Amino acid sequence: YQFVVHLKKAYNPNWFTGNQLTWVYPLPQQAWDKTCATCAVGHNASTPAGALKVFNFLYKASSSVSTYSTNPLWKTVDGPWVIKSYNPTTYHTVLAANPRYTGPGKPKLAGYQIYSFSSDTAELDAVRSGTVDFGFIPFSDVGEISHFRSSGYNVEPWSYFYNEDVEFGYTGPWKALVSQLYIRQALQHLVDQPLYLKQALHGFGLADYGIAPDYPGSKYVAPALRTNPYPYSVSAATKLLTSHGWAKGANGIDVC
C-alpha cells in the first residue's frame, strides 16, 4: 500500500511531484501479474525478466480492441466507472458505474456513453440534433453559443492547455540578432496577446507569460510571471531598437 522514494539530491518539490511522480503507474498486481490468459497470477513482475513477460502479455491483450469490453483484465479498475461495451469500428463506448468503487467522487449516474466523430462539424451537428447531450463548440462556431443557450444547453468554458510559441534560431543566419537580449525583448513587445484572445479565441482564454499557464489560484506560477514583463507596445519596441543605434533605412527596413 505504500512505498518510499529516497532521492540522492534535492529537487524542487512541485517539479518532482508534478513532472516525475506522474510517470509512476500503479498496476493491479493481484490481477495482472501473469504471463498468459490461462496462467495463474503469481510474482512474475518481481524480477526484470518476469516483468518484461508480464508487460508483453498485457500489451498483446491491449492490442485486441475487439475484446476491450469482455476481457477480465480490463474489468479490474480502481475508478468509479467500468467498461460495459466498446465498438472498435465506431469507437462508441458505454461505461457503467463501478459498484465496488470506494474512493472519492462517487458516480451520480448509472452510466454514460462516449461517441467519436470524424470532424468538429459532425460533433456539433450531433449536439444540435440531440444525439448527444454533452459536447463542445469549436472556436469557429462560437457565434452559435446564443442558439445553444436558447435551446436549453449550458455553455461553459472548457479549460485545457494550449501553447503557441516561436523558437529563435540561435545557430542560424539570424544568430547575431537574436543573441541580443534587447532584440528578443522588442519582438516580445510586438506579441499582442489580448488581441489574440479576443479575436482568435473569442475571449475564452487566459494570458500567460511563462511556461506554466496562469490559471487563477495556481501554485505553479512564480509571482513574477503573473504580470506581463513585455506588454504589447510598438513604441516600447521602437525605443529599444533606436536606443541601440537602429534607424529607418531604405524601404522602411531598419539598419544599424
XYZ file of N, CA and C in Angstrom:
768
model
N 0.802 -1.205 0.000
C 0.000 0.000 0.000
C 0.845 1.270 0.000
N 2.136 1.149 0.300
C 2.969 2.345 0.403
C 4.393 2.004 0.030
N 5.040 2.928 -0.654
C 6.461 2.757 -0.921
C 7.127 4.121 -0.768
N 8.416 4.111 -0.537
C 9.166 5.330 -0.274
C 10.252 5.489 -1.330
N 10.370 6.695 -1.874
C 11.420 7.011 -2.838
C 12.487 7.841 -2.130
N 13.710 7.331 -2.101
C 14.825 8.053 -1.490
C 15.623 8.744 -2.601
N 15.689 10.066 -2.543
C 16.381 10.841 -3.567
C 17.843 11.044 -3.172
N 18.717 11.126 -4.177
C 20.137 11.314 -3.921
C 20.522 12.781 -3.804
N 19.619 13.674 -4.239
C 19.884 15.101 -4.127
C 18.546 15.833 -4.005
N 18.601 17.119 -3.718
C 17.379 17.903 -3.524
C 16.806 18.345 -4.868
N 15.484 18.290 -4.966
C 14.788 18.748 -6.168
C 13.633 19.653 -5.764
N 13.202 20.472 -6.715
C 12.029 21.298 -6.485
C 10.836 20.387 -6.222
N 10.167 20.500 -5.054
C 9.056 19.589 -4.718
C 7.927 19.623 -5.745
N 7.570 20.815 -6.233
C 6.490 20.916 -7.220
C 6.867 20.195 -8.504
N 8.129 20.381 -8.936
C 8.586 19.714 -10.156
C 8.594 18.207 -9.973
N 9.094 17.739 -8.840
C 9.191 16.302 -8.612
C 7.809 15.655 -8.553
N 6.873 16.333 -7.871
C 5.517 15.784 -7.745
C 4.754 15.870 -9.063
N 4.852 17.020 -9.726
C 4.042 17.235 -10.923
C 4.623 16.685 -12.204
N 5.969 16.572 -12.284
C 6.591 16.161 -13.534
C 7.201 14.767 -13.491
N 7.531 14.254 -12.290
C 8.217 12.973 -12.210
C 7.352 11.854 -11.638
N 6.690 12.116 -10.518
C 5.866 11.056 -9.924
C 4.691 10.683 -10.823
N 4.319 11.585 -11.738
C 3.222 11.266 -12.653
C 3.603 10.176 -13.648
N 4.913 9.840 -13.723
C 5.348 8.771 -14.623
C 5.296 7.405 -13.943
N 4.915 7.373 -12.677
C 4.794 6.112 -11.948
C 3.345 5.645 -12.041
N 3.124 4.508 -12.668
C 1.767 3.985 -12.869
C 1.551 2.741 -12.005
N 0.765 2.832 -10.943
C 0.467 1.637 -10.141
C -0.380 0.654 -10.950
N -0.015 -0.614 -10.916
C -0.761 -1.642 -11.640
C -1.317 -2.660 -10.644
N -2.488 -3.234 -10.936
C -3.107 -4.217 -10.027
C -2.392 -5.565 -10.088
N -1.361 -5.709 -9.292
C -0.550 -6.935 -9.309
C -1.390 -8.171 -9.029
N -2.425 -8.018 -8.167
C -3.228 -9.168 -7.766
C -4.059 -9.730 -8.918
N -4.148 -8.991 -10.035
C -4.945 -9.458 -11.171
C -4.138 -9.530 -12.465
N -3.085 -8.734 -12.570
C -2.364 -8.628 -13.837
C -0.994 -9.304 -13.837
N -0.517 -9.768 -12.721
C 0.831 -10.327 -12.660
C 0.844 -11.765 -13.175
N 0.613 -11.921 -14.475
C 0.676 -13.233 -15.111
C 1.170 -13.062 -16.536
N 1.544 -14.164 -17.152
C 2.191 -14.096 -18.460
C 1.339 -14.670 -19.585
N 0.138 -15.154 -19.269
C -0.784 -15.623 -20.304
C -2.194 -15.595 -19.732
N -3.183 -15.694 -20.606
C -4.569 -15.566 -20.169
C -4.981 -16.678 -19.216
N -4.447 -17.873 -19.407
C -4.838 -19.009 -18.565
C -3.858 -19.257 -17.424
N -2.787 -18.477 -17.380
C -1.785 -18.655 -16.311
C -2.310 -18.094 -14.994
N -1.829 -18.671 -13.911
C -2.214 -18.175 -12.591
C -1.429 -16.913 -12.269
N -2.054 -16.048 -11.485
C -1.376 -14.839 -11.031
C -0.282 -15.231 -10.046
N 0.898 -14.683 -10.225
C 1.998 -15.009 -9.338
C 2.792 -13.775 -8.968
N 4.127 -13.930 -8.924
C 5.031 -12.828 -8.607
C 6.049 -12.671 -9.736
N 5.552 -12.797 -10.961
C 6.433 -12.713 -12.122
C 7.124 -11.359 -12.220
N 6.407 -10.307 -11.870
C 6.936 -8.947 -12.054
C 7.972 -8.566 -11.010
N 8.327 -9.481 -10.121
C 9.309 -9.168 -9.087
C 10.737 -9.169 -9.622
N 10.903 -9.650 -10.862
C 12.221 -9.618 -11.494
C 12.095 -8.895 -12.835
N 13.163 -8.261 -13.313
C 13.091 -7.571 -14.606
C 12.666 -8.477 -15.754
N 13.201 -9.699 -15.798
C 12.849 -10.623 -16.882
C 11.376 -11.014 -16.797
N 10.890 -11.286 -15.580
C 9.484 -11.649 -15.413
C 8.573 -10.479 -15.706
N 8.986 -9.280 -15.305
C 8.179 -8.090 -15.558
C 8.025 -7.853 -17.054
N 9.080 -8.148 -17.813
C 9.010 -7.984 -19.266
C 7.986 -8.940 -19.864
N 7.945 -10.175 -19.363
C 6.959 -11.141 -19.861
C 5.544 -10.690 -19.533
N 5.352 -10.143 -18.331
C 4.027 -9.637 -17.947
C 3.634 -8.484 -18.856
N 4.581 -7.590 -19.091
C 4.308 -6.443 -19.948
C 3.927 -6.890 -21.355
N 4.676 -7.844 -21.911
C 4.391 -8.313 -23.268
C 3.002 -8.944 -23.351
N 2.621 -9.681 -22.307
C 1.282 -10.289 -22.277
C 0.199 -9.211 -22.231
N 0.366 -8.225 -21.350
C -0.633 -7.156 -21.225
C -0.706 -6.323 -22.500
N 0.442 -6.056 -23.091
C 0.468 -5.251 -24.311
C -0.248 -5.974 -25.452
N -0.008 -7.265 -25.568
C -0.675 -8.036 -26.620
C -2.179 -8.067 -26.387
N -2.581 -8.215 -25.128
C -4.010 -8.227 -24.810
C -4.649 -6.886 -25.123
N -3.938 -5.811 -24.851
C -4.489 -4.479 -25.115
C -4.603 -4.199 -26.603
N -3.843 -4.918 -27.420
C -3.911 -4.731 -28.870
C -5.177 -5.331 -29.467
N -5.841 -6.212 -28.719
C -7.082 -6.829 -29.195
C -8.260 -5.939 -28.798
N -8.489 -4.878 -29.570
C -9.504 -3.884 -29.196
C -10.921 -4.459 -29.205
N -11.139 -5.522 -29.956
C -12.482 -6.100 -30.028
C -12.890 -6.767 -28.720
N -11.910 -7.024 -27.822
C -12.225 -7.690 -26.553
C -12.144 -6.742 -25.360
N -12.099 -5.437 -25.631
C -11.977 -4.466 -24.537
C -13.081 -4.612 -23.495
N -14.287 -4.890 -23.948
C -15.416 -4.933 -23.013
C -15.646 -6.312 -22.406
N -14.930 -7.338 -22.877
C -15.153 -8.698 -22.376
C -13.940 -9.282 -21.651
N -12.758 -8.763 -21.934
C -11.550 -9.299 -21.306
C -11.564 -8.981 -19.813
N -11.449 -10.011 -18.953
C -11.460 -9.788 -17.494
C -10.363 -8.829 -17.024
N -9.270 -8.735 -17.783
C -8.188 -7.841 -17.389
C -8.685 -6.411 -17.228
N -9.528 -5.991 -18.161
C -9.962 -4.589 -18.168
C -11.178 -4.366 -17.273
N -11.630 -5.416 -16.593
C -12.687 -5.262 -15.586
C -12.089 -4.906 -14.223
N -10.775 -5.028 -14.134
C -10.084 -4.656 -12.896
C -9.760 -3.167 -12.973
N -10.550 -2.361 -12.290
C -10.377 -0.910 -12.344
C -10.351 -0.346 -10.926
N -9.772 0.843 -10.794
C -9.725 1.481 -9.479
C -10.514 2.784 -9.457
N -11.286 3.021 -10.500
C -12.052 4.259 -10.597
C -13.548 4.029 -10.496
N -14.341 5.077 -10.656
C -15.791 4.982 -10.480
C -16.527 4.356 -11.652
N -15.825 4.055 -12.760
C -16.508 3.528 -13.944
C -15.838 2.262 -14.440
N -16.617 1.404 -15.066
C -16.090 0.175 -15.656
C -16.684 0.034 -17.049
N -15.891 -0.466 -18.003
C -16.348 -0.551 -19.382
C -17.425 -1.623 -19.536
N -18.485 -1.273 -20.258
C -19.610 -2.189 -20.479
C -19.612 -2.694 -21.912
N -19.373 -1.816 -22.868
C -19.281 -2.239 -24.266
C -18.405 -1.256 -25.038
N -17.825 -1.769 -26.126
C -16.934 -0.948 -26.948
C -17.013 -1.421 -28.385
N -17.202 -0.479 -29.311
C -17.255 -0.803 -30.727
C -15.934 -0.380 -31.363
N -15.084 -1.332 -31.777
C -13.767 -0.977 -32.312
C -13.826 -0.274 -33.669
N -15.003 -0.286 -34.312
C -15.136 0.375 -35.607
C -15.548 1.834 -35.453
N -16.564 2.074 -34.626
C -17.054 3.443 -34.426
C -16.495 4.089 -33.170
N -15.834 3.287 -32.307
C -15.270 3.731 -31.026
C -16.355 4.125 -30.016
N -17.601 3.768 -30.314
C -18.685 4.046 -29.363
C -18.439 3.232 -28.101
N -18.407 3.919 -26.966
C -18.063 3.283 -25.692
C -19.179 3.489 -24.683
N -19.549 2.430 -23.976
C -20.543 2.515 -22.915
C -19.866 2.161 -21.601
N -19.961 3.056 -20.623
C -19.366 2.846 -19.309
C -20.470 2.784 -18.264
N -20.306 1.904 -17.290
C -21.287 1.743 -16.209
C -20.636 2.101 -14.884
N -21.457 2.493 -13.920
C -20.940 2.816 -12.592
C -20.313 1.576 -11.969
N -19.180 1.737 -11.317
C -18.482 0.640 -10.665
C -19.017 0.500 -9.238
N -19.810 -0.546 -8.954
C -20.411 -0.668 -7.614
C -19.397 -0.930 -6.510
N -18.172 -1.320 -6.868
C -17.152 -1.650 -5.865
C -16.221 -0.469 -5.583
N -16.480 0.653 -6.233
C -15.608 1.807 -6.048
C -15.835 2.436 -4.682
N -14.750 2.647 -3.938
C -14.848 3.195 -2.577
C -14.157 4.543 -2.433
N -13.620 5.074 -3.519
C -12.885 6.331 -3.445
C -13.785 7.541 -3.447
N -13.201 8.739 -3.503
C -13.986 9.981 -3.517
C -14.655 10.191 -4.876
N -15.615 11.083 -4.930
C -16.282 11.378 -6.197
C -17.107 10.218 -6.706
N -18.061 9.755 -5.895
C -18.909 8.630 -6.302
C -19.716 8.984 -7.555
N -19.928 8.018 -8.453
C -20.708 8.293 -9.665
C -22.160 8.623 -9.326
N -22.676 9.646 -9.978
C -24.070 10.058 -9.767
C -24.968 9.578 -10.903
N -24.392 8.867 -11.863
C -25.145 8.316 -12.984
C -24.974 6.801 -13.001
N -25.955 6.119 -13.577
C -25.837 4.667 -13.734
C -24.784 4.334 -14.778
N -24.524 5.292 -15.674
C -23.533 5.093 -16.710
C -23.590 6.210 -17.720
N -22.709 6.168 -18.692
C -22.754 7.163 -19.768
C -22.095 6.575 -21.010
N -22.298 7.254 -22.143
C -21.788 6.773 -23.415
C -20.884 7.831 -24.039
N -19.871 7.356 -24.757
C -18.937 8.236 -25.449
C -19.011 7.940 -26.943
N -19.202 9.000 -27.736
C -19.245 8.872 -29.184
C -18.028 9.555 -29.795
N -17.563 9.038 -30.914
C -16.463 9.649 -31.653
C -16.986 10.179 -32.977
N -16.383 11.268 -33.437
C -16.841 11.908 -34.670
C -15.657 12.182 -35.580
N -15.943 12.214 -36.866
C -14.885 12.392 -37.861
C -14.456 13.838 -38.005
N -15.258 14.772 -37.478
C -14.909 16.186 -37.601
C -15.626 16.984 -36.521
N -15.177 18.220 -36.306
C -15.847 19.109 -35.351
C -17.275 19.391 -35.789
N -17.474 19.501 -37.100
C -18.808 19.789 -37.622
C -19.774 18.652 -37.307
N -19.310 17.408 -37.482
C -20.157 16.250 -37.196
C -20.513 16.197 -35.716
N -19.549 16.518 -34.863
C -19.812 16.516 -33.423
C -20.832 17.578 -33.058
N -20.684 18.785 -33.624
C -21.602 19.876 -33.308
C -23.005 19.578 -33.829
N -23.097 18.928 -34.984
C -24.404 18.536 -35.517
C -25.097 17.549 -34.592
N -24.304 16.651 -33.969
C -24.883 15.680 -33.045
C -25.424 16.375 -31.802
N -24.707 17.401 -31.322
C -25.193 18.171 -30.179
C -26.460 18.924 -30.559
N -26.445 19.525 -31.736
C -27.590 20.320 -32.197
C -28.841 19.458 -32.364
N -28.664 18.218 -32.843
C -29.810 17.347 -33.092
C -30.269 16.603 -31.841
N -29.468 16.655 -30.774
C -29.843 15.954 -29.552
C -29.337 14.529 -29.487
N -28.522 14.111 -30.467
C -27.955 12.761 -30.433
C -27.108 12.578 -29.177
N -26.385 13.622 -28.798
C -25.632 13.645 -27.555
C -26.067 14.874 -26.769
N -25.944 14.814 -25.453
C -26.366 15.958 -24.634
C -25.195 16.633 -23.931
N -23.963 16.276 -24.354
C -22.776 16.917 -23.818
C -21.720 16.923 -24.908
N -21.140 18.069 -25.182
C -20.131 18.146 -26.224
C -19.408 19.471 -26.160
N -18.774 19.850 -27.257
C -18.037 21.102 -27.264
C -18.373 21.914 -28.511
N -18.207 23.220 -28.385
C -18.409 24.132 -29.509
C -17.037 24.568 -29.993
N -16.664 24.239 -31.235
C -15.355 24.656 -31.757
C -15.267 26.181 -31.809
N -14.059 26.708 -31.762
C -13.879 28.162 -31.818
C -14.498 28.752 -33.076
N -14.484 28.001 -34.170
C -15.039 28.521 -35.421
C -16.554 28.683 -35.357
N -17.197 28.078 -34.337
C -18.654 28.155 -34.223
C -19.100 28.837 -32.940
N -18.211 29.603 -32.330
C -18.554 30.282 -31.085
C -19.748 31.208 -31.270
N -19.950 31.696 -32.489
C -21.079 32.583 -32.767
C -22.431 31.925 -32.535
N -22.450 30.593 -32.414
C -23.706 29.885 -32.212
C -24.030 29.639 -30.738
N -23.236 30.211 -29.853
C -23.462 29.992 -28.422
C -24.868 30.394 -28.016
N -25.331 31.543 -28.511
C -26.673 32.013 -28.137
C -27.739 31.022 -28.570
N -27.545 30.372 -29.723
C -28.521 29.382 -30.208
C -28.610 28.197 -29.259
N -27.456 27.703 -28.819
C -27.465 26.544 -27.932
C -28.030 26.894 -26.561
N -27.737 28.091 -26.083
C -28.302 28.506 -24.799
C -29.815 28.635 -24.886
N -30.305 29.152 -26.007
C -31.750 29.273 -26.176
C -32.420 27.915 -26.329
N -31.627 26.895 -26.683
C -32.159 25.538 -26.821
C -32.087 24.757 -25.517
N -31.624 25.425 -24.442
C -31.605 24.778 -23.137
C -30.253 24.263 -22.688
N -29.226 24.464 -23.489
C -27.889 23.998 -23.107
C -27.207 25.005 -22.186
N -26.404 24.498 -21.269
C -25.487 25.341 -20.503
C -24.166 25.365 -21.257
N -23.633 26.547 -21.497
C -22.366 26.686 -22.209
C -21.342 27.266 -21.249
N -20.285 26.496 -20.987
C -19.257 26.907 -20.034
C -17.885 26.766 -20.677
N -16.912 27.576 -20.237
C -15.543 27.430 -20.755
C -14.994 26.049 -20.422
N -14.255 25.486 -21.359
C -13.643 24.166 -21.176
C -12.133 24.386 -21.055
N -11.615 24.313 -19.854
C -10.209 24.622 -19.606
C -9.309 23.495 -20.096
N -8.386 23.843 -20.955
C -7.354 22.891 -21.364
C -6.126 23.699 -21.755
N -4.982 23.041 -21.755
C -3.737 23.759 -22.011
C -3.453 23.824 -23.495
N -3.239 25.042 -23.977
C -2.849 25.251 -25.372
C -1.697 26.235 -25.379
N -0.671 25.947 -26.121
C 0.505 26.804 -26.124
C 0.995 27.010 -27.544
N 1.317 28.261 -27.874
C 1.904 28.555 -29.179
C 3.108 29.444 -28.952
N 4.220 29.074 -29.523
C 5.419 29.863 -29.284
C 6.262 29.941 -30.544
N 7.254 30.803 -30.498
C 8.203 30.978 -31.592
C 9.584 30.675 -31.050
N 10.314 29.821 -31.730
C 11.661 29.485 -31.292
C 12.677 30.179 -32.194
N 13.630 30.827 -31.571
C 14.663 31.533 -32.322
C 15.753 30.565 -32.772
N 16.292 30.827 -33.977
C 17.390 30.005 -34.477
C 18.723 30.573 -34.019
N 19.158 30.160 -32.836
C 20.370 30.725 -32.262
C 21.631 30.310 -33.018
N 21.522 29.310 -33.868
C 22.702 28.876 -34.614
C 22.547 29.143 -36.102
N 21.455 29.789 -36.510
C 21.205 30.048 -37.917
C 21.723 31.398 -38.365
N 21.261 31.862 -39.520
C 21.755 33.129 -40.086
C 21.393 34.358 -39.257
N 20.400 34.227 -38.360
C 19.997 35.373 -37.534
C 20.616 35.323 -36.145
N 21.627 34.471 -35.974
C 22.245 34.283 -34.661
C 22.704 35.598 -34.030
N 23.352 36.456 -34.830
C 23.885 37.707 -34.288
C 22.781 38.611 -33.761
N 21.588 38.524 -34.357
C 20.477 39.364 -33.915
C 19.797 38.798 -32.676
N 19.340 37.570 -32.766
C 18.542 37.016 -31.660
C 19.386 36.717 -30.433
N 20.699 36.758 -30.565
C 21.553 36.593 -29.389
C 21.527 37.841 -28.517
N 21.024 38.954 -29.065
C 20.931 40.201 -28.319
C 19.617 40.230 -27.535
N 19.725 40.412 -26.218
C 18.537 40.421 -25.369
C 17.536 41.481 -25.802
N 17.985 42.667 -26.145
C 17.053 43.739 -26.481
C 16.260 43.439 -27.750
N 16.872 42.670 -28.671
C 16.144 42.258 -29.883
C 14.983 41.341 -29.505
N 15.256 40.378 -28.628
C 14.202 39.455 -28.196
C 13.129 40.205 -27.403
N 13.539 41.174 -26.597
C 12.574 41.964 -25.848
C 11.680 42.766 -26.786
N 12.262 43.349 -27.822
C 11.489 44.125 -28.788
C 10.474 43.241 -29.508
N 10.912 42.047 -29.895
C 9.989 41.118 -30.563
C 8.848 40.719 -29.631
N 9.169 40.521 -28.347
C 8.128 40.141 -27.395
C 7.113 41.253 -27.223
N 7.563 42.509 -27.271
C 6.654 43.655 -27.160
C 5.665 43.718 -28.337
N 5.943 42.989 -29.414
C 5.079 43.028 -30.593
C 4.089 41.868 -30.636
N 4.051 41.068 -29.575
C 3.078 39.971 -29.486
C 1.833 40.507 -28.777
N 0.758 40.629 -29.520
C -0.480 41.223 -28.982
C -1.383 40.121 -28.425
N -1.056 39.623 -27.241
C -1.849 38.544 -26.637
C -3.319 38.927 -26.448
N -3.624 40.129 -25.923
C -5.043 40.499 -25.753
C -5.834 40.416 -27.050
N -5.207 40.802 -28.165
C -5.893 40.743 -29.455
C -6.148 39.297 -29.868
N -5.150 38.435 -29.645
C -5.329 37.023 -29.986
C -6.481 36.419 -29.179
N -6.498 36.722 -27.873
C -7.548 36.191 -27.008
C -8.913 36.659 -27.452
N -8.997 37.909 -27.876
C -10.284 38.483 -28.268
C -10.755 37.974 -29.622
N -9.854 37.979 -30.613
C -10.266 37.657 -31.972
C -10.214 36.156 -32.287
N -9.104 35.512 -31.926
C -8.947 34.095 -32.282
C -9.682 33.177 -31.319
N -9.679 33.522 -30.014
C -10.295 32.656 -29.015
C -11.619 33.205 -28.500
N -12.065 34.314 -29.072
C -13.371 34.893 -28.728
C -13.518 35.146 -27.229
N -12.428 35.522 -26.602
C -12.474 35.840 -25.179
C -12.328 34.653 -24.257
N -12.308 33.447 -24.816
C -12.153 32.250 -23.984
C -10.674 31.896 -23.892
N -10.026 32.448 -22.897
C -8.609 32.161 -22.730
C -8.005 33.046 -21.670
N -6.829 32.673 -21.235
C -6.095 33.430 -20.227
C -4.708 33.752 -20.771
N -4.274 34.978 -20.547
C -2.920 35.341 -20.943
C -1.930 34.665 -19.992
N -0.802 34.235 -20.528
C 0.239 33.700 -19.648
C 1.581 34.200 -20.144
N 2.529 34.318 -19.229
C 3.806 34.955 -19.532
C 4.986 34.055 -19.200
N 4.754 32.773 -19.162
C 5.833 31.836 -18.883
C 5.451 30.457 -19.360
N 6.179 29.443 -18.892
C 5.937 28.078 -19.376
C 4.776 27.406 -18.658
N 4.307 27.992 -17.544
C 3.175 27.413 -16.816
C 1.964 28.315 -16.993
N 0.794 27.769 -17.425
C -0.386 28.604 -17.610
C -0.840 29.218 -16.294
N -1.187 30.484 -16.334
C -1.513 31.231 -15.118
C -2.986 31.070 -14.758
N -3.381 29.825 -14.447
C -4.753 29.613 -14.001
C -4.947 30.276 -12.645
N -6.110 30.881 -12.414
C -6.345 31.541 -11.123
C -6.116 30.583 -9.955
N -5.287 30.999 -9.030
C -5.023 30.180 -7.854
C -3.944 29.137 -8.027
N -3.343 29.051 -9.231
C -2.318 28.041 -9.453
C -1.085 28.337 -8.609
N -0.562 27.296 -7.969
C 0.639 27.445 -7.144
C 1.914 27.192 -7.939
N 1.756 26.875 -9.225
C 2.914 26.536 -10.033
C 3.463 27.720 -10.820
N 2.873 28.889 -10.635
C 3.304 30.068 -11.379
C 4.035 31.022 -10.446
N 5.250 31.404 -10.792
C 6.028 32.328 -9.973
C 5.349 33.696 -9.955
N 5.396 34.413 -8.844
C 4.770 35.741 -8.762
C 5.217 36.679 -9.876
N 6.482 36.565 -10.288
C 6.998 37.449 -11.332
C 6.331 37.208 -12.679
N 5.687 36.045 -12.843
C 5.057 35.708 -14.119
C 3.547 35.953 -14.118
N 3.058 36.637 -13.098
C 1.627 36.926 -13.057
C 1.291 38.253 -13.735
N 2.308 39.015 -14.085
C 2.116 40.244 -14.860
C 3.040 40.195 -16.061
N 2.618 40.819 -17.137
C 3.365 40.751 -18.391
C 4.611 41.631 -18.328
N 5.809 41.024 -18.376
C 7.028 41.838 -18.328
C 7.266 42.603 -19.627
N 6.651 42.141 -20.725
C 6.817 42.803 -22.015
C 5.447 42.966 -22.685
N 4.595 43.841 -22.150
C 3.257 44.014 -22.734
C 3.330 44.548 -24.159
N 2.278 44.292 -24.914
C 2.246 44.727 -26.314
C 2.421 46.239 -26.399
N 3.451 46.673 -27.099
C 3.735 48.099 -27.227
C 4.703 48.320 -28.379
N 4.198 48.878 -29.478
C 5.059 49.183 -30.620
C 6.067 50.259 -30.236
N 5.623 51.229 -29.438
C 6.527 52.311 -29.047
C 7.667 51.787 -28.184
N 7.383 50.838 -27.286
C 8.442 50.265 -26.448
C 9.436 49.494 -27.301
N 8.939 48.757 -28.301
C 9.832 48.013 -29.192
C 10.691 48.974 -30.006
N 10.065 50.049 -30.476
C 10.797 51.052 -31.252
C 11.902 51.696 -30.421
N 11.582 52.032 -29.171
C 12.559 52.671 -28.282
C 13.753 51.759 -28.024
N 13.491 50.463 -27.844
C 14.589 49.525 -27.626
C 15.539 49.506 -28.823
N 14.976 49.533 -30.014
C 15.814 49.479 -31.212
C 16.578 50.786 -31.421
N 15.887 51.923 -31.319
C 16.556 53.204 -31.569
C 17.625 53.498 -30.522
N 17.379 53.042 -29.284
C 18.375 53.291 -28.230
C 19.641 52.471 -28.426
N 19.566 51.474 -29.281
C 20.743 50.660 -29.575
C 21.307 50.961 -30.970
N 20.912 52.103 -31.541
C 21.541 52.543 -32.774
C 20.814 52.209 -34.054
N 19.612 51.642 -33.962
C 18.865 51.303 -35.175
C 18.114 52.533 -35.683
N 18.007 52.642 -37.013
C 17.297 53.771 -37.636
C 16.634 53.286 -38.912
N 15.586 54.019 -39.297
C 14.874 53.637 -40.523
C 15.799 53.752 -41.732
N 15.810 52.696 -42.557
C 16.614 52.715 -43.775
C 15.727 52.716 -44.994
N 16.288 52.299 -46.107
C 15.521 52.252 -47.360
C 14.397 51.253 -47.272
N 13.250 51.596 -47.889
C 12.070 50.722 -47.936
C 11.541 50.377 -46.564
N 11.819 51.230 -45.552
C 11.276 51.001 -44.213
C 11.983 49.931 -43.418
N 13.115 49.456 -43.905
C 13.851 48.409 -43.203
C 14.895 49.063 -42.306
N 14.871 48.694 -41.024
C 15.805 49.282 -40.071
C 17.246 48.824 -40.355
N 18.176 49.710 -40.117
C 19.593 49.378 -40.237
C 20.304 49.845 -38.979
N 21.436 49.240 -38.704
C 22.213 49.607 -37.536
C 23.688 49.687 -37.937
